[in-house]
JSON list of C-alpha atoms and ligand atoms in Angstrom, two decimals:
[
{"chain": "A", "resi": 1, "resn": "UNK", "atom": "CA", "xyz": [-20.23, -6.74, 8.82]},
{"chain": "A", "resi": 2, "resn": "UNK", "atom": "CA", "xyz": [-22.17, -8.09, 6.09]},
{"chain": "A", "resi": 3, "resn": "UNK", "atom": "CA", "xyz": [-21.62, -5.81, 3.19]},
{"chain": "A", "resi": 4, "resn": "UNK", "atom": "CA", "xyz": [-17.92, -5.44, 3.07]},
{"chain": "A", "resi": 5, "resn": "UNK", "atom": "CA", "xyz": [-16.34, -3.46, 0.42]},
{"chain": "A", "resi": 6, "resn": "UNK", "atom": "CA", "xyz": [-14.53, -5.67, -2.32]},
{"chain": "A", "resi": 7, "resn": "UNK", "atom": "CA", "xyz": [-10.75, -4.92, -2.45]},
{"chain": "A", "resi": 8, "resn": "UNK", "atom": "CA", "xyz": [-7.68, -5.75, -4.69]},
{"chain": "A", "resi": 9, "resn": "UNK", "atom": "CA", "xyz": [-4.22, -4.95, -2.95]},
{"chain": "A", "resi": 10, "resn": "UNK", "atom": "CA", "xyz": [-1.46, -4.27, -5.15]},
{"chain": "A", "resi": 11, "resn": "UNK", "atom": "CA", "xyz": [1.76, -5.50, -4.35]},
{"chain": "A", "resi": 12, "resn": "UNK", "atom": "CA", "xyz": [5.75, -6.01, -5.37]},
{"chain": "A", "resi": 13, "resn": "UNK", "atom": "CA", "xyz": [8.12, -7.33, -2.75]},
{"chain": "A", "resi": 14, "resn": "UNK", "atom": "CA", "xyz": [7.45, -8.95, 0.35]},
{"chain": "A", "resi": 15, "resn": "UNK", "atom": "CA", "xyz": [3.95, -7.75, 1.36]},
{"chain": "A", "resi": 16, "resn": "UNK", "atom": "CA", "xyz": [4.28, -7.61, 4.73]},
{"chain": "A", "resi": 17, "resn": "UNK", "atom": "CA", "xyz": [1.62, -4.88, 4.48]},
{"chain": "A", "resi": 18, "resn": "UNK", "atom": "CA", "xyz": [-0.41, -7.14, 2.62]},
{"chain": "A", "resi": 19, "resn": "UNK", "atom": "CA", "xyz": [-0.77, -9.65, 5.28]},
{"chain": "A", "resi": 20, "resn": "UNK", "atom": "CA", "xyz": [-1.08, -7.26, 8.08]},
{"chain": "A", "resi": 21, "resn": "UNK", "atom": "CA", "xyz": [-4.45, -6.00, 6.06]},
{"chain": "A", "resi": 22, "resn": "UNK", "atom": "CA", "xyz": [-5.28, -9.76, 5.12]},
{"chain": "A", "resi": 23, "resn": "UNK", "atom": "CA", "xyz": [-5.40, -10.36, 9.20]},
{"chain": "A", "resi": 24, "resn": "UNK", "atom": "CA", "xyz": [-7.40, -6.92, 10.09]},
{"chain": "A", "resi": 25, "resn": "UNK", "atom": "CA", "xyz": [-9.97, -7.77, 7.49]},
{"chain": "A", "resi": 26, "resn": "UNK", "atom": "CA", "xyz": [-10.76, -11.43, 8.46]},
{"chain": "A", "resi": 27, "resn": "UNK", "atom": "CA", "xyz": [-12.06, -9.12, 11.54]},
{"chain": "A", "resi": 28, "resn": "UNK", "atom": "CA", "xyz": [-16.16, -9.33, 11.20]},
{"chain": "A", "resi": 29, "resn": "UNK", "atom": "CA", "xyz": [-16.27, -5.38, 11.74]},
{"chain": "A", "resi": 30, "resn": "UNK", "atom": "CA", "xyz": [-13.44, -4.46, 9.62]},
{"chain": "A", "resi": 31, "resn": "UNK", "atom": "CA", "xyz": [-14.56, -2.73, 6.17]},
{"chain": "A", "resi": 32, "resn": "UNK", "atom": "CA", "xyz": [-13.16, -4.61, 3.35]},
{"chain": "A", "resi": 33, "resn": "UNK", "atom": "CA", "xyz": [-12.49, -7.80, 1.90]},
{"chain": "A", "resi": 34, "resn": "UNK", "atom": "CA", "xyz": [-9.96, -8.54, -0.29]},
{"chain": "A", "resi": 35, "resn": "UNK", "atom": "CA", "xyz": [-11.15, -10.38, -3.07]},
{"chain": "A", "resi": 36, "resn": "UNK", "atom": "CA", "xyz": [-7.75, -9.89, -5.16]},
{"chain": "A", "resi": 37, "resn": "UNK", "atom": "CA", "xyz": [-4.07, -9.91, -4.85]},
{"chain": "A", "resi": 38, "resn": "UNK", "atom": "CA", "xyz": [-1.98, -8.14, -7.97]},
{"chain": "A", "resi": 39, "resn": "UNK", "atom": "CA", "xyz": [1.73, -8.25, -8.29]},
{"chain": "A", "resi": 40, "resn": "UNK", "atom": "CA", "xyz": [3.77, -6.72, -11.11]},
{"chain": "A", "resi": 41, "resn": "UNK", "atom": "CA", "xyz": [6.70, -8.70, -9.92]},
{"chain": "A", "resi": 42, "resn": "UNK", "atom": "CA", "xyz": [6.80, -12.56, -10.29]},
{"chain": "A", "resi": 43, "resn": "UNK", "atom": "CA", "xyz": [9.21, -13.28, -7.55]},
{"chain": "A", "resi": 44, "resn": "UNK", "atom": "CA", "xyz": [7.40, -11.08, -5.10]},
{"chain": "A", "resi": 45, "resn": "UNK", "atom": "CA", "xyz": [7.60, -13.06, -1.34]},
{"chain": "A", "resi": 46, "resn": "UNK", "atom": "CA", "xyz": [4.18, -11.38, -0.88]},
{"chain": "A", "resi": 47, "resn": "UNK", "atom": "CA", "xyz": [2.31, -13.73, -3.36]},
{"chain": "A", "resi": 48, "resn": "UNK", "atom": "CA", "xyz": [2.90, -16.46, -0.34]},
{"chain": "A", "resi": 49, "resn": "UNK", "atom": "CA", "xyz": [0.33, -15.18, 1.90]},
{"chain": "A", "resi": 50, "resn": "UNK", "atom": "CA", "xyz": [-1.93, -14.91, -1.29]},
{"chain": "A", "resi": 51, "resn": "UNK", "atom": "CA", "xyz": [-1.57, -18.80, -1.07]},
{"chain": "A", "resi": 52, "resn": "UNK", "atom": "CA", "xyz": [-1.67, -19.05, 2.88]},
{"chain": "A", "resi": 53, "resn": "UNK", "atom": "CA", "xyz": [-4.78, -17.25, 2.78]},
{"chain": "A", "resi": 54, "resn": "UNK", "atom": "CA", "xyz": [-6.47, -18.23, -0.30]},
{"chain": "A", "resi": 55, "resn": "UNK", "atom": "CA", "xyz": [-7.20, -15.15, -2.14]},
{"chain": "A", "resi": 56, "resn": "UNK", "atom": "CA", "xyz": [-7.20, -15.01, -5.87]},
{"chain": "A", "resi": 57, "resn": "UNK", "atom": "CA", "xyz": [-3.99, -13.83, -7.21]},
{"chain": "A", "resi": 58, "resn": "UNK", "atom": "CA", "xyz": [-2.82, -12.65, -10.46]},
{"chain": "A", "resi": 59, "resn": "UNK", "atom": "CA", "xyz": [0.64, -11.45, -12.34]},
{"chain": "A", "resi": 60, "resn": "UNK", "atom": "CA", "xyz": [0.92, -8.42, -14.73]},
{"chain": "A", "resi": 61, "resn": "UNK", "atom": "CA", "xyz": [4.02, -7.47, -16.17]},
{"chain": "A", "resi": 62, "resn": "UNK", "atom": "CA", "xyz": [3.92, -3.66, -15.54]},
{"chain": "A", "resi": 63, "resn": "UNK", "atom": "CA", "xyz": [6.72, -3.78, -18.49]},
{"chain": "A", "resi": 64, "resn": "UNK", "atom": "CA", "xyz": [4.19, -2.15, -20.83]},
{"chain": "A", "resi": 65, "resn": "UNK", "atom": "CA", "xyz": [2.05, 0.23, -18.62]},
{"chain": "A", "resi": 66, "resn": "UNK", "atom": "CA", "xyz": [-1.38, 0.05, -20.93]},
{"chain": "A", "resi": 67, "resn": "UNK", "atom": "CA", "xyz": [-1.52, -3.66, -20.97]},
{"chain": "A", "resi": 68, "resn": "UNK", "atom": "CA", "xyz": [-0.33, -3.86, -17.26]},
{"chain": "A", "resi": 69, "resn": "UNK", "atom": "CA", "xyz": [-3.24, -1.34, -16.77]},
{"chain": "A", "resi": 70, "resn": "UNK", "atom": "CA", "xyz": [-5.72, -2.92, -18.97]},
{"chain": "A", "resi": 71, "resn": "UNK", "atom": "CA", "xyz": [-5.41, -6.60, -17.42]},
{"chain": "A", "resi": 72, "resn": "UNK", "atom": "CA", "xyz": [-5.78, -4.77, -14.08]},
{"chain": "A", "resi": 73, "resn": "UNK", "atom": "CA", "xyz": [-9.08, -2.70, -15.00]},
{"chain": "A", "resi": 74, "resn": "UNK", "atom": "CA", "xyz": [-10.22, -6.35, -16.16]},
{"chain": "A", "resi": 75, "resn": "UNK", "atom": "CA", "xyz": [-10.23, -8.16, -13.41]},
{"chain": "A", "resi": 76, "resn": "UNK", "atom": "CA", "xyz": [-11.15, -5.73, -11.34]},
{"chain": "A", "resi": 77, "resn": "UNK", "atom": "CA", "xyz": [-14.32, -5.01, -13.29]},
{"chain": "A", "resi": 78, "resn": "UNK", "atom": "CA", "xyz": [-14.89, -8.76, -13.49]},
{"chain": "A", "resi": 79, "resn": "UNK", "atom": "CA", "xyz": [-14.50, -8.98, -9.37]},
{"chain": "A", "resi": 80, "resn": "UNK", "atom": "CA", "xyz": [-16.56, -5.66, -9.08]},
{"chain": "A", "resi": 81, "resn": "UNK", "atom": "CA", "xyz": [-13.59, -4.18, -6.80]},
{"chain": "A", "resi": 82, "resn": "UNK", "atom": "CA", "xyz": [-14.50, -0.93, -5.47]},
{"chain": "A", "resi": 83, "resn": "UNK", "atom": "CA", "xyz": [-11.07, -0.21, -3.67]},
{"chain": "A", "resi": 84, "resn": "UNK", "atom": "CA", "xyz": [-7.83, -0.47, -4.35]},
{"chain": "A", "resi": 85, "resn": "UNK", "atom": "CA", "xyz": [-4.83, -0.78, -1.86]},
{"chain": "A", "resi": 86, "resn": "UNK", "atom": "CA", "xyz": [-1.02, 0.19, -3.02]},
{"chain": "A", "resi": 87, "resn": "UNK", "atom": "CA", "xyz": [1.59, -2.02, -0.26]},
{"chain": "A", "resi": 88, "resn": "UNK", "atom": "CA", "xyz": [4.62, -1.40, -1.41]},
{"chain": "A", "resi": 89, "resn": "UNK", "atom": "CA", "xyz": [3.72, -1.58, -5.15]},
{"chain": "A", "resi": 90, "resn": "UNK", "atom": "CA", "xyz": [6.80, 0.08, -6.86]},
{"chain": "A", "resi": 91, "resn": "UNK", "atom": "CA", "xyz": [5.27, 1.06, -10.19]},
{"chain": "A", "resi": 92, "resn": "UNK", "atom": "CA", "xyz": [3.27, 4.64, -10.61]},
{"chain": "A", "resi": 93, "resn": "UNK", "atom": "CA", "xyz": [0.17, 4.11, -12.48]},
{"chain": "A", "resi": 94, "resn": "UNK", "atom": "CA", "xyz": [-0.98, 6.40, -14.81]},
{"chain": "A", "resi": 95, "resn": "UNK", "atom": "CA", "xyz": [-3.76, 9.56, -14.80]},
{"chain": "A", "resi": 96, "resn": "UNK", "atom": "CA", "xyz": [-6.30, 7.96, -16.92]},
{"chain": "A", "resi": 97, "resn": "UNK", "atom": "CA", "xyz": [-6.28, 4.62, -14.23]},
{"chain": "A", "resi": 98, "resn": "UNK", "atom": "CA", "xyz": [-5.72, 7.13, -11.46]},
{"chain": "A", "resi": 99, "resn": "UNK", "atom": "CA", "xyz": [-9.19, 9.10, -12.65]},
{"chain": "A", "resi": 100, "resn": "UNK", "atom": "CA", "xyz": [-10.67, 6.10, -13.02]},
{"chain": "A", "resi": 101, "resn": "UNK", "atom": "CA", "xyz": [-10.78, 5.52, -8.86]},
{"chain": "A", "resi": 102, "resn": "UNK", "atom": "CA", "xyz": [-10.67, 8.70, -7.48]},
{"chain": "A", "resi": 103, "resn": "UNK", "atom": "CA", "xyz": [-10.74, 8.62, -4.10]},
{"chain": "A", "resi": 104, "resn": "UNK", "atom": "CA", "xyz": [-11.13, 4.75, -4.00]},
{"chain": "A", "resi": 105, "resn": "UNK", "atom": "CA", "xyz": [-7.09, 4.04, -4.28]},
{"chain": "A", "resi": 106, "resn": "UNK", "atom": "CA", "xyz": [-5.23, 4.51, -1.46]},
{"chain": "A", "resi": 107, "resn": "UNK", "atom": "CA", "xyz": [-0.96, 4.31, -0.59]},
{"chain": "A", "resi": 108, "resn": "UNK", "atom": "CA", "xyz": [1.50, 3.95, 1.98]},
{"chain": "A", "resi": 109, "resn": "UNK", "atom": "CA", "xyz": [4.60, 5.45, 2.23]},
{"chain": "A", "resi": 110, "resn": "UNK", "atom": "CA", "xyz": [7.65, 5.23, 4.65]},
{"chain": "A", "resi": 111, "resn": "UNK", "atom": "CA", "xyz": [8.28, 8.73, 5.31]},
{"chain": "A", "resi": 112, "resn": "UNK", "atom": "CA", "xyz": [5.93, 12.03, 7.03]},
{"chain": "A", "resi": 113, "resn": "UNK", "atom": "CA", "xyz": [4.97, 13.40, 3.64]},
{"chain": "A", "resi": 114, "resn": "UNK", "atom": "CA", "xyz": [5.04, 15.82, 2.10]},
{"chain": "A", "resi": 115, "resn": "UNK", "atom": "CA", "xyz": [9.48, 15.37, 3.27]},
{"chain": "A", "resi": 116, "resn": "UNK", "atom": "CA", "xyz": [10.67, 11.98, 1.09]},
{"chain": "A", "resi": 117, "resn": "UNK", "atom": "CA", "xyz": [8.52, 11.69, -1.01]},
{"chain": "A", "resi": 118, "resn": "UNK", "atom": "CA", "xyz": [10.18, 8.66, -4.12]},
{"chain": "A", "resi": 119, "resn": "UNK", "atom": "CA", "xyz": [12.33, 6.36, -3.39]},
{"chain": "A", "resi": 120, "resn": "UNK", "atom": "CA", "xyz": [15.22, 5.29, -0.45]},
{"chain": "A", "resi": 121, "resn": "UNK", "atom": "CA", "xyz": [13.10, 7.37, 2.15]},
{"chain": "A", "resi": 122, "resn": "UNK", "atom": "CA", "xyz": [15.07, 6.01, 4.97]},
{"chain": "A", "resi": 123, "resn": "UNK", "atom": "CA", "xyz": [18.54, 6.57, 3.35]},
{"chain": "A", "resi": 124, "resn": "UNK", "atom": "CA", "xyz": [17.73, 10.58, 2.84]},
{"chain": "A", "resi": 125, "resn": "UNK", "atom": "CA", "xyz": [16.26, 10.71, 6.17]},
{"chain": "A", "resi": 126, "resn": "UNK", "atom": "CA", "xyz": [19.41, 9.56, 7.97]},
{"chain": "A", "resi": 127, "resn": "UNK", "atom": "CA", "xyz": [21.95, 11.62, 5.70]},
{"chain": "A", "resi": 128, "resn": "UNK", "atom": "CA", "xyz": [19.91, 14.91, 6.22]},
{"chain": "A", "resi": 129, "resn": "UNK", "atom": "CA", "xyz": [20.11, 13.80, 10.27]},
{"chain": "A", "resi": 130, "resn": "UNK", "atom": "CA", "xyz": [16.16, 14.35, 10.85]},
{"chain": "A", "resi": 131, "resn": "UNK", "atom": "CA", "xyz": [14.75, 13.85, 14.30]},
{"chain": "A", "resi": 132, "resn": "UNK", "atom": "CA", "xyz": [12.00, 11.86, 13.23]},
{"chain": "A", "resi": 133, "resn": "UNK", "atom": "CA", "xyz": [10.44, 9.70, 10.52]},
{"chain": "A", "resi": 134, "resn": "UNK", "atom": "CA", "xyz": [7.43, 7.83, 10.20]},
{"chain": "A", "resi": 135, "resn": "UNK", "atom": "CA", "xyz": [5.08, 6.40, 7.78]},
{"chain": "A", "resi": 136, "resn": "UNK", "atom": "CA", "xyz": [1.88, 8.31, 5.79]},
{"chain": "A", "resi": 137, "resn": "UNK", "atom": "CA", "xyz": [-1.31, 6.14, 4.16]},
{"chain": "A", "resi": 138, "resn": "UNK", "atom": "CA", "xyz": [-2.55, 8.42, 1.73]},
{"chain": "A", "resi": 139, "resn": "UNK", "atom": "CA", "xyz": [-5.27, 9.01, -1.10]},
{"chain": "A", "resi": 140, "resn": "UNK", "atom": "CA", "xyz": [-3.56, 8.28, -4.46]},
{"chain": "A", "resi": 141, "resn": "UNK", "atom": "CA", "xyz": [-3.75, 11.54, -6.89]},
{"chain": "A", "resi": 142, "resn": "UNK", "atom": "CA", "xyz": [-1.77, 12.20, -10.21]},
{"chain": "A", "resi": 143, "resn": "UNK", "atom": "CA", "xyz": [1.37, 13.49, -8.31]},
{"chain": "A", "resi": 144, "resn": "UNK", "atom": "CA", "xyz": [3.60, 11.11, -6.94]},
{"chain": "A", "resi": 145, "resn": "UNK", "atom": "CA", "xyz": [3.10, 10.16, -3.07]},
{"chain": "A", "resi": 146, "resn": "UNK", "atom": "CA", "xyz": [0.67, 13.65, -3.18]},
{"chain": "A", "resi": 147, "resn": "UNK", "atom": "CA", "xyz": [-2.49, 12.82, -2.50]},
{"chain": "A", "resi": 148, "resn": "UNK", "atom": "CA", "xyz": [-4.38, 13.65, 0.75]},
{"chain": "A", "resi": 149, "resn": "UNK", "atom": "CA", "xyz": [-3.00, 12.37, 3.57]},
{"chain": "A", "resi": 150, "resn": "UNK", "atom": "CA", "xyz": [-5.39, 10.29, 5.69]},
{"chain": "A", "resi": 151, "resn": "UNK", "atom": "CA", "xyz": [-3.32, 9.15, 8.51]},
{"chain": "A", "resi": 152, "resn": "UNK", "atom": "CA", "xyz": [0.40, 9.36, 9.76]},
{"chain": "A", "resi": 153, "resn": "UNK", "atom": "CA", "xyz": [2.52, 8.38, 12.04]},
{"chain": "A", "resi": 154, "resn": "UNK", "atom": "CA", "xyz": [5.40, 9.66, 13.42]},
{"chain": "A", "resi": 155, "resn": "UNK", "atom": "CA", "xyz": [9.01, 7.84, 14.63]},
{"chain": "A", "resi": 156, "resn": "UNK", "atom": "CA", "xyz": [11.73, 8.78, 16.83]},
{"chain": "A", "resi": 157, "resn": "UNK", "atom": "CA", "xyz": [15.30, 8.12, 15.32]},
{"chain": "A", "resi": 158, "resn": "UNK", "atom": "CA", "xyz": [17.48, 7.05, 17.42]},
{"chain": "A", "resi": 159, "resn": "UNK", "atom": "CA", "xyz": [21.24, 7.73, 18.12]},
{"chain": "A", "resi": 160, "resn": "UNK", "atom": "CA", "xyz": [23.15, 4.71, 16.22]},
{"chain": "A", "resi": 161, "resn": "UNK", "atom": "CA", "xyz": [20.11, 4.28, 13.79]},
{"chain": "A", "resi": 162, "resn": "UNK", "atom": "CA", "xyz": [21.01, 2.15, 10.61]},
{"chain": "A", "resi": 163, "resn": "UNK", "atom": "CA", "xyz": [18.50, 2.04, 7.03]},
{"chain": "A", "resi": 164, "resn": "UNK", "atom": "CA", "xyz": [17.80, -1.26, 8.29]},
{"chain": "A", "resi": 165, "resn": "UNK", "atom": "CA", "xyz": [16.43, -0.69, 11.61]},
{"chain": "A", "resi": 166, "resn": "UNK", "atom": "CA", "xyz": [15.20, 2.11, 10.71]},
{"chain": "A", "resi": 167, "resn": "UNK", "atom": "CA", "xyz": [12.95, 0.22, 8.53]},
{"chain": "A", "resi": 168, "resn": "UNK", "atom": "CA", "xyz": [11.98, -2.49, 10.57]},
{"chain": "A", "resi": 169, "resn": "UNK", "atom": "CA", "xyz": [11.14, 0.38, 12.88]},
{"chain": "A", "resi": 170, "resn": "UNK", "atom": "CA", "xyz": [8.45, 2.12, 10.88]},
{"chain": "A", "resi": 171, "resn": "UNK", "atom": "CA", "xyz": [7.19, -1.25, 9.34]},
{"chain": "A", "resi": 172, "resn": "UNK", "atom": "CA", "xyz": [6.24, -2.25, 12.49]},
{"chain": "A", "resi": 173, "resn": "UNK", "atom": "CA", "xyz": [3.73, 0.88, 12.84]},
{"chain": "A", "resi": 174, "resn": "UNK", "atom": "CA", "xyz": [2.88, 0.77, 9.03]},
{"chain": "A", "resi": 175, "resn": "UNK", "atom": "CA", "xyz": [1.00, -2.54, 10.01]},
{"chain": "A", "resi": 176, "resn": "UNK", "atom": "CA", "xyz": [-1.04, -0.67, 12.43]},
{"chain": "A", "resi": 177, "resn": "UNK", "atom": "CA", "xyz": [-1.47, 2.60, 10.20]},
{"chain": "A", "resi": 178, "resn": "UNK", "atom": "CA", "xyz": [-2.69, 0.97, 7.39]},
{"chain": "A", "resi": 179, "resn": "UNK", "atom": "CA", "xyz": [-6.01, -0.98, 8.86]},
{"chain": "A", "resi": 180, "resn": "UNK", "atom": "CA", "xyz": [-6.30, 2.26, 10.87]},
{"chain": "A", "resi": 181, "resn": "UNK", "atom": "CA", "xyz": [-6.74, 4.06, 7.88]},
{"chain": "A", "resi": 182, "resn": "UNK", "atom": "CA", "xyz": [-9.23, 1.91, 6.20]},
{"chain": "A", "resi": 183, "resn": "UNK", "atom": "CA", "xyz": [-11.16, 1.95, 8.79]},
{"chain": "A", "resi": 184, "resn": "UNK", "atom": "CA", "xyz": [-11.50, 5.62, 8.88]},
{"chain": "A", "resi": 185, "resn": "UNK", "atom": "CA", "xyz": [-12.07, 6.28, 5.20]},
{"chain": "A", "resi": 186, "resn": "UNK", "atom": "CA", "xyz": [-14.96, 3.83, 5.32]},
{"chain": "A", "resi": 187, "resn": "UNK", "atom": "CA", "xyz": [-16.57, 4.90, 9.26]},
{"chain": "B", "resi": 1, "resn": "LIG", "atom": "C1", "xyz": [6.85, -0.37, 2.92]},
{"chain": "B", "resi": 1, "resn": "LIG", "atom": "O1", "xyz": [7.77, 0.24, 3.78]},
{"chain": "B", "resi": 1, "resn": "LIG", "atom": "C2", "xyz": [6.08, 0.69, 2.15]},
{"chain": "B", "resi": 1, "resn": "LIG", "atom": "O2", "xyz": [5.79, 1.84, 2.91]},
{"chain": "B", "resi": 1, "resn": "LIG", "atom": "C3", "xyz": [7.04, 1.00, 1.04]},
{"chain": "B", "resi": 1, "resn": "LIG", "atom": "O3", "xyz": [7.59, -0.23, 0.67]},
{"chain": "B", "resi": 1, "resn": "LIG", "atom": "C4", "xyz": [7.57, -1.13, 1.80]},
{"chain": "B", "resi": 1, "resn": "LIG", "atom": "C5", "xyz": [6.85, -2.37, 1.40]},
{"chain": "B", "resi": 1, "resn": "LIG", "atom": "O4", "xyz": [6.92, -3.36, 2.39]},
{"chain": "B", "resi": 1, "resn": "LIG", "atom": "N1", "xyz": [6.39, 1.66, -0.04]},
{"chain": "B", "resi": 1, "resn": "LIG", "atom": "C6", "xyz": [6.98, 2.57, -0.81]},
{"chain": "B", "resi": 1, "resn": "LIG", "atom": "O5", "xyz": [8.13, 2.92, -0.67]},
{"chain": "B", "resi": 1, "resn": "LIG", "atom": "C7", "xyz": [6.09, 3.13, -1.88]},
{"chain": "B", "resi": 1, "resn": "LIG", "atom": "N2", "xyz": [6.68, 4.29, -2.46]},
{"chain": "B", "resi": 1, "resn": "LIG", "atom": "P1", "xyz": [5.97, -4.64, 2.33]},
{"chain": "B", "resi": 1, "resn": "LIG", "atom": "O6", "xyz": [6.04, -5.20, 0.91]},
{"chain": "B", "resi": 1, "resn": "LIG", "atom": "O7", "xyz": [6.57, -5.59, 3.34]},
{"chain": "B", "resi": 1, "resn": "LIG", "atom": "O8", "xyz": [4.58, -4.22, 2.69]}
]
């Protein structure tokens, strides 16, 4: 593909996310590029696989949301990114950055939204004994984990299920959900 869509992926633990979408989008047919890697979190593992891959990466302290915000919009004006990919970033931005990319930022989550939406997903899930889980890649709106859903993808819990394997559980088909989703926003 010759006109791939420029791309900074947010980021703030270990970005496993991050390098699933690194590996889809070396793929000649996939629809982006990532031309940027932002953590708000110095001691993020996933700035590794900013090195192992070579993209351009940069740290914000999201301590003071405007200037977090403001060296963000900078860069990514000075890349000319036109999408913007939330894996596992744990920081809400706010409207006015939100308006700015409507429809160009996108999310995943580790639950079926609209259930769990915030924080220790898996930890709820267990204690209110669901049947199933899953993960959700989203469009990012003003509410938190709101926005409209693109694709899901749904998990059985088993019997002696733990957070942990729980986790490692839905991870494993967050990898696949979120290149599946880019590639239908952009067919
Ligand atoms: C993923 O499970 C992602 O869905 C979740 O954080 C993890 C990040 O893993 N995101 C959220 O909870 C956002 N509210 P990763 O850094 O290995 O991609």
């Amino acid at each position: 593909m010759v006109n791939k869509i420029k791309t900074c992926i947010f980021i703030s633990g270990d970005g496993s996310n991050l390098e699933s979408i690194i590996k889809n989008s070396r793929e000649y047919n996939f629809p982006i590029k990532i031309e940027l890697i932002i953590s708000n979190n110095p001691n993020a593992k996933g700035i590794i696989f900013a090195k192992k891959y070579n993209i351009p990466f940069k740290f914000f302290s999201s301590q003071n949301q405007n200037n977090f915000e403001r060296n963000c919009l900078f860069e990514i004006k000075k890349k000319k990114i036109k999408f913007l990919c939330l894996a596992g970033f744990m920081k809400i931005l706010s409207q006015n950055f939100i308006k700015t990319f409507r429809y160009k930022i996108v999310n995943i989550h580790p639950s079926l939204l609209p259930k769990y939406k915030g924080l220790n997903t898996h930890k709820r899930v267990l204690k209110d004994k669901e049947k199933y889980s899953g993960c959700t890649v989203h469009f990012v709106n003003s509410k938190l984990d709101s926005g409209k859903i693109i694709l899901q993808k749904k998990v059985l819990i088993y019997k002696n299920e733990t957070e942990k394997s729980l986790k490692q559980r839905i991870l494993k088909q967050e990898h696949k959900l979120y290149p599946q989703s880019i590639i239908s926003i952009f067919k």
